[in-house]
Short mmCIF file of C-alpha atoms in Angstrom, two decimals:
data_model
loop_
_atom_site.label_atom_id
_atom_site.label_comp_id
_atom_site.label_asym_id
_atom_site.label_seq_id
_atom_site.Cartn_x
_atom_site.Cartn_y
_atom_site.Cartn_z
CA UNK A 1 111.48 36.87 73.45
CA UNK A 2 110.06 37.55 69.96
CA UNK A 3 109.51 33.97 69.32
CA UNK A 4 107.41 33.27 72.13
CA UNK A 5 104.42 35.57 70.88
CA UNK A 6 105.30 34.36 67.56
CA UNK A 7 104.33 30.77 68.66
CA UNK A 8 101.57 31.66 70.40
CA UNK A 9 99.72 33.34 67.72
CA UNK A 10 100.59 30.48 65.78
CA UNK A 11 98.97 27.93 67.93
CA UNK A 12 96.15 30.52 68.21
CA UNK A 13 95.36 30.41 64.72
CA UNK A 14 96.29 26.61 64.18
CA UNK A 15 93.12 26.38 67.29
CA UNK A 16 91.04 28.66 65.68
CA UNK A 17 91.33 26.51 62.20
CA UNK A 18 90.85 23.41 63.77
CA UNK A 19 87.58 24.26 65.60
CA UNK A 20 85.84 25.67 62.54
CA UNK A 21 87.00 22.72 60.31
CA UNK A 22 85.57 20.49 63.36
CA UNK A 23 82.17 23.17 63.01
CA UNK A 24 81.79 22.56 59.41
CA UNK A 25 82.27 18.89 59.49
CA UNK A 26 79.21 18.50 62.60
CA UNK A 27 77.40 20.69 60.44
CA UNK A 28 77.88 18.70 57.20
CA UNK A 29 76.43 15.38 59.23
CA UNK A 30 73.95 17.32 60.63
CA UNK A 31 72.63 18.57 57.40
CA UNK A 32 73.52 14.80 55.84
CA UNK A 33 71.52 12.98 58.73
CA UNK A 34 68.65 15.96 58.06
CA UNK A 35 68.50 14.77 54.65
CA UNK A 36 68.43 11.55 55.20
CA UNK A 37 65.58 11.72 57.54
CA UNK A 38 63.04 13.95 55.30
CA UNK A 39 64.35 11.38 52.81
CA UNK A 40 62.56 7.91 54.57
CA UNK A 41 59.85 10.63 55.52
CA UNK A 42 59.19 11.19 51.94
CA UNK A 43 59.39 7.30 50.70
CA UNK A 44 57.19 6.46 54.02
CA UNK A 45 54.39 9.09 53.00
CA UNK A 46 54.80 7.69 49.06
CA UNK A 47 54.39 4.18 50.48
CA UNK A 48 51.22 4.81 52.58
CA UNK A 49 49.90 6.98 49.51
CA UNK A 50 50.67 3.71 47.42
CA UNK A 51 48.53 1.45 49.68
CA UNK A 52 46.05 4.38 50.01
CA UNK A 53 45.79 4.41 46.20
CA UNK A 54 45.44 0.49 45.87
CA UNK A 55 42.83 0.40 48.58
CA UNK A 56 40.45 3.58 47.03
CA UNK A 57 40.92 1.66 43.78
CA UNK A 58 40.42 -2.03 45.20
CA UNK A 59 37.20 -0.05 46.96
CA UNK A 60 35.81 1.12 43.07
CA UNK A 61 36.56 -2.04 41.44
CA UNK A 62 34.24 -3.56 44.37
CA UNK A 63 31.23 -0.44 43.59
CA UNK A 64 31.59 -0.76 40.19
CA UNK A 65 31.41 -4.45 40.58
CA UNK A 66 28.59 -4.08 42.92
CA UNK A 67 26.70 -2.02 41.18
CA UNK A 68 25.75 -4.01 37.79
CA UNK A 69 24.45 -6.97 39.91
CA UNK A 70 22.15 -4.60 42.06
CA UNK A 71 20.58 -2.96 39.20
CA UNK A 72 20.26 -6.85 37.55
CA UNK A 73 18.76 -7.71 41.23
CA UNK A 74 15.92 -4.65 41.08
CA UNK A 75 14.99 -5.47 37.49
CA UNK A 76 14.82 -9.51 38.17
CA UNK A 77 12.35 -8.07 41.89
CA UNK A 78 10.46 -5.62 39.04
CA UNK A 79 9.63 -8.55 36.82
CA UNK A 80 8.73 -10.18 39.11
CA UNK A 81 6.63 -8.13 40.61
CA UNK A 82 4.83 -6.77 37.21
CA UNK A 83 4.89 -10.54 36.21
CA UNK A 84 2.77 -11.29 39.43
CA UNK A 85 0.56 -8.60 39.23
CA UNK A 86 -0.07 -9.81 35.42
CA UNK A 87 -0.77 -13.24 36.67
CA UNK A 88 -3.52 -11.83 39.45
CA UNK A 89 -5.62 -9.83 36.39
CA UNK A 90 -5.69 -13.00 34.30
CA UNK A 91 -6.65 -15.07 37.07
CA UNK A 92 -8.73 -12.39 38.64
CA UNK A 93 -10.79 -12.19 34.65
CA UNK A 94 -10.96 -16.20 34.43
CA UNK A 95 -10.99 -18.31 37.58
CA UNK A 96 -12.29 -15.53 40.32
CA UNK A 97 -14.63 -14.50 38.29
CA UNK A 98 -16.31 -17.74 37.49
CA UNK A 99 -15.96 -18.82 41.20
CA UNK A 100 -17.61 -15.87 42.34
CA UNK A 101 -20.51 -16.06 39.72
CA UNK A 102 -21.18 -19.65 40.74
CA UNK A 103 -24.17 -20.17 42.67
CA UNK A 104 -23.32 -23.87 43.95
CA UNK A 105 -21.69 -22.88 46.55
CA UNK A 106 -23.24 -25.61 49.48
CA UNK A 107 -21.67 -28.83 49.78
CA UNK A 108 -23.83 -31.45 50.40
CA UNK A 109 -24.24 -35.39 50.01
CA UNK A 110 -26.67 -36.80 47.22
CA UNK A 111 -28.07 -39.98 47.32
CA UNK A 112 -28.51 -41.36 43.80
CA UNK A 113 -32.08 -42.01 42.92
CA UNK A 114 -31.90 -43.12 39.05
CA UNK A 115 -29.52 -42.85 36.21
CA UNK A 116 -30.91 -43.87 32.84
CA UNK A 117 -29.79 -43.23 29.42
CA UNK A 118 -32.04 -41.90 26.90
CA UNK A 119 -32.27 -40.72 23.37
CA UNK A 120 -29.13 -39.74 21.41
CA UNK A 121 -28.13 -36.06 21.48
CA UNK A 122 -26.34 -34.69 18.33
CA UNK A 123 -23.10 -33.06 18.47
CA UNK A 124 -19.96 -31.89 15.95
CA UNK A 125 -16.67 -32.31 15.45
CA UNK A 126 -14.15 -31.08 13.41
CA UNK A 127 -12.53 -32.89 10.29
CA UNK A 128 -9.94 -30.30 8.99
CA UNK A 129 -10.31 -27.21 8.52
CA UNK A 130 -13.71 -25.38 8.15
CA UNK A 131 -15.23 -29.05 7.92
CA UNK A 132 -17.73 -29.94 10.79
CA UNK A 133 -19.56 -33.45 11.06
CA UNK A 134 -22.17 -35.06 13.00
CA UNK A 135 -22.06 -37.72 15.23
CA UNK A 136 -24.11 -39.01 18.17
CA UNK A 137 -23.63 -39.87 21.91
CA UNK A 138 -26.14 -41.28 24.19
CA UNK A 139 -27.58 -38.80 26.84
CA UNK A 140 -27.51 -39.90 30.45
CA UNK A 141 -29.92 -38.15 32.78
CA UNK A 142 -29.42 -38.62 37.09
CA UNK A 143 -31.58 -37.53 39.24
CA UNK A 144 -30.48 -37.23 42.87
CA UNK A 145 -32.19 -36.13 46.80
CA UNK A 146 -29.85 -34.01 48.61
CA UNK A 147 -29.32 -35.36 51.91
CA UNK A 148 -29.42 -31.41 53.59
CA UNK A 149 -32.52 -30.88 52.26
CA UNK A 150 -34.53 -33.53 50.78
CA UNK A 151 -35.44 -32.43 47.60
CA UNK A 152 -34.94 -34.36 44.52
CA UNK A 153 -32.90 -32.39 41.73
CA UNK A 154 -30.72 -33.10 38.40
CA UNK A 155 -27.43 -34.45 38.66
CA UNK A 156 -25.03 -32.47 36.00
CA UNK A 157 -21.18 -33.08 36.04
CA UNK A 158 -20.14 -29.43 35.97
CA UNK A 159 -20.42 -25.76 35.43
CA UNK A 160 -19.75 -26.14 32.03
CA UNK A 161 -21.64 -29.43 31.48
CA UNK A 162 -24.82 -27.13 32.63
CA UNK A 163 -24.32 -24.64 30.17
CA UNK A 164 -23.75 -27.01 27.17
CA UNK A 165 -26.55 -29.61 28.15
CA UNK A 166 -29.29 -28.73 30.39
CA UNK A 167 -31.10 -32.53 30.08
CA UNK A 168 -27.28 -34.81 30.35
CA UNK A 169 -25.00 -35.49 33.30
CA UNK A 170 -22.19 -35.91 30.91
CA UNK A 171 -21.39 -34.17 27.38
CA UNK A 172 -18.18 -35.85 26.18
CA UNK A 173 -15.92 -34.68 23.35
CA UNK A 174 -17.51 -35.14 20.06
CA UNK A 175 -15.28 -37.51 18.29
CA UNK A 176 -16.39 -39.64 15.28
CA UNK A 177 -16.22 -42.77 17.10
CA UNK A 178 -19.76 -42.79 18.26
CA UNK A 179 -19.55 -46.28 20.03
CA UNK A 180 -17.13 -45.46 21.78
CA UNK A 181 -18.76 -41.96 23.61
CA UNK A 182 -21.53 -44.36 24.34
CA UNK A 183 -19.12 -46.73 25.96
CA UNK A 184 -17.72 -44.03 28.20
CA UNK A 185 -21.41 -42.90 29.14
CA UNK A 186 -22.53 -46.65 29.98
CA UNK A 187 -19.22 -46.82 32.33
CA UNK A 188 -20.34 -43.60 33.83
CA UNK A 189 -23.97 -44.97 34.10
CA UNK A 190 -22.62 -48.13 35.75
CA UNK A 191 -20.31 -46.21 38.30
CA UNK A 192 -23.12 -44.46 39.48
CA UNK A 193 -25.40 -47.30 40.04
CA UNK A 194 -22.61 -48.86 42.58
CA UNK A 195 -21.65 -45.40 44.21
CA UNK A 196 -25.24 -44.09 45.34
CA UNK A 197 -23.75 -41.69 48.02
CA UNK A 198 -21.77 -38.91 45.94
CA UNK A 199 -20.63 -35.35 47.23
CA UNK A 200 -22.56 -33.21 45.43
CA UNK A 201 -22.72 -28.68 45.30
CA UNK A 202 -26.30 -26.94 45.42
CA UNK A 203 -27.46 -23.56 45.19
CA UNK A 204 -28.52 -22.60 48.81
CA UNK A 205 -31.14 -20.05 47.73
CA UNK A 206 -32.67 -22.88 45.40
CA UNK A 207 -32.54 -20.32 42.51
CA UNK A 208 -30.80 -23.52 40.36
CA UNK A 209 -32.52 -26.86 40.85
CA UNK A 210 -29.57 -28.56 39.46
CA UNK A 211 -26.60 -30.28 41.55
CA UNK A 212 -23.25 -30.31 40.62
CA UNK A 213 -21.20 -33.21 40.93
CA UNK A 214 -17.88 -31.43 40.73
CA UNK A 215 -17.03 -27.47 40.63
CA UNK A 216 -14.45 -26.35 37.93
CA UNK A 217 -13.62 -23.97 39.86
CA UNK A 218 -13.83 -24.51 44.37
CA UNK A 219 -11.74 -23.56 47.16
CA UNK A 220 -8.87 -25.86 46.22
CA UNK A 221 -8.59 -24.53 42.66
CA UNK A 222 -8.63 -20.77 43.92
CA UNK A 223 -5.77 -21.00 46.38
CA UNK A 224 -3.21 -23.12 44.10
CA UNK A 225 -3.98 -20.30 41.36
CA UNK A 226 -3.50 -17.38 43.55
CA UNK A 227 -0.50 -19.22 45.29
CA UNK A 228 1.85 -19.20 42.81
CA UNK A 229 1.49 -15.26 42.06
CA UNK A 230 1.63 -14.42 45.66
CA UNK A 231 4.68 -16.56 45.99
CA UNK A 232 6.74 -13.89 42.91
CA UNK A 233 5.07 -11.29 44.37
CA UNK A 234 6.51 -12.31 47.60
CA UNK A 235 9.64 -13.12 46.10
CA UNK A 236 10.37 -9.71 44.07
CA UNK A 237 9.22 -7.58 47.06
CA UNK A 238 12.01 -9.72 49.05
CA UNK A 239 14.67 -9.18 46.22
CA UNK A 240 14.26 -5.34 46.18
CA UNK A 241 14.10 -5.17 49.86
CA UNK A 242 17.56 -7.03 50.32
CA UNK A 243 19.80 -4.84 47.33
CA UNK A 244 18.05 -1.56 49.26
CA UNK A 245 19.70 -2.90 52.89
CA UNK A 246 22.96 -4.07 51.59
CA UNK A 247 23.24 -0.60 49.66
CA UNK A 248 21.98 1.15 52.94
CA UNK A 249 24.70 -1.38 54.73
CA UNK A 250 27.19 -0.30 52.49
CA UNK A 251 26.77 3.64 52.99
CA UNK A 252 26.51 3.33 56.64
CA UNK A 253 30.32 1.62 56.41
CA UNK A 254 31.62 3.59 54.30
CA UNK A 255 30.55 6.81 56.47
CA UNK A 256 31.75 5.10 59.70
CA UNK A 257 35.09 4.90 58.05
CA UNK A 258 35.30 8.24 57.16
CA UNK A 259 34.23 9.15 60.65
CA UNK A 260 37.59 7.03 62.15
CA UNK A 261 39.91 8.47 59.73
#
């Protein structure tokens, strides 16, 4: 009878032993698998930290690639912009000018009424330096009716064959080859005998009763001179225009990003 109790109390504690042995093992693999878990939590979050790195540094190598080319973009549009607006005051001192000072402005058809060389005009021409000499061309003097109008006027080549020679139609380079300047004024004499019917510029308000044969400066001259300027002017305004929108692209991306993160 005093074994019995014995016994039981034995198995009681052997029971109790085994369940807390059996307690601390579950809680050993629940601690273990705990562990492990945080564990591929942490190395996932350094992973995506990794990529996030790489990408925020892929992102400034791609600015601070960007941005050297830009600023080379706006100073290439700024030159040529300033280069253009250069262009415009030279032209606007030199060919406007002289095209809006001309007074041969009408264009007009001139019948050729005579063309007859005269005396010998003097001119100079330079044989080193600060030596001049003298030679001699012949002078050839045309006298045209303008079809518009009907009055008989001076031929003269150009602009600035009026202001060297008010009497000639043609004031060729002084060279010291005399025969030769008269050979290229006898040709000219000889053109103009077999084309009577010339185009020909007068002054509308008859304040010049000379004719011009050819304008240095017309309507053809002034648009190929102010086309090339317009044309960088153009050009740099477009260059600015397209670094300001892909910078303004750029910021609008990079804020809509943001915005979905």
């Amino acid at each position: 009878m005093h074994q019995r109790p014995l016994r039981q109390s034995f198995r009681s504690t052997s029971a109790g032993n085994a369940g807390r042995a059996s307690s601390q093992k579950m809680f050993f693999v629940a601690s273990s698998r705990d562990t492990s878990g945080a564990g591929r939590g942490s190395e996932r979050r350094s992973i995506y930290q990794k990529f996030r790195n790489v990408d925020l540094l892929d992102k400034k190598k791609t600015v601070t690639a960007l941005k050297p080319g830009e600023d080379r973009a706006i100073l290439l549009g700024l030159g040529m912009i300033l280069s253009s607006v250069m262009l415009y005051f030279v032209l606007g001192i030199t060919v406007l000018r002289s095209y809006a000072d001309s007074v041969w402005t009408e264009e007009g058809v001139c019948i050729v009424l005579n063309a007859t060389v005269t005396a010998d005009e003097n001119c100079s021409y330079s044989c080193g330096s600060d030596c001049w000499r003298l030679s001699k061309y012949p002078c050839l003097q045309v006298y045209v009716s303008v079809n518009s109008t009907g009055r008989v006027s001076r031929l003269s080549h150009n602009e600035e064959t009026q202001d060297t020679s008010s009497e000639c139609f043609y004031v060729p380079r002084c060279q010291k080859d005399s025969a030769a300047m008269h050979m290229m004024i006898v040709n000219i004499s000889e053109w103009l005998k077999v084309n009577t019917q010339v185009p020909c510029y007068y002054d509308p308000a008859e304040q010049q009763e000379t004719v011009l044969l050819t304008r240095l400066y017309d309507h053809a001259v002034v648009f190929h001179s102010l086309l090339w300027p317009s044309c960088m002017l153009t050009g740099g305004g477009v260059i600015i225009m397209m670094v300001k929108l892909t910078q303004y692209l750029s910021r609008l991306c990079e804020e809509i990003g943001k915005i979905k993160r």
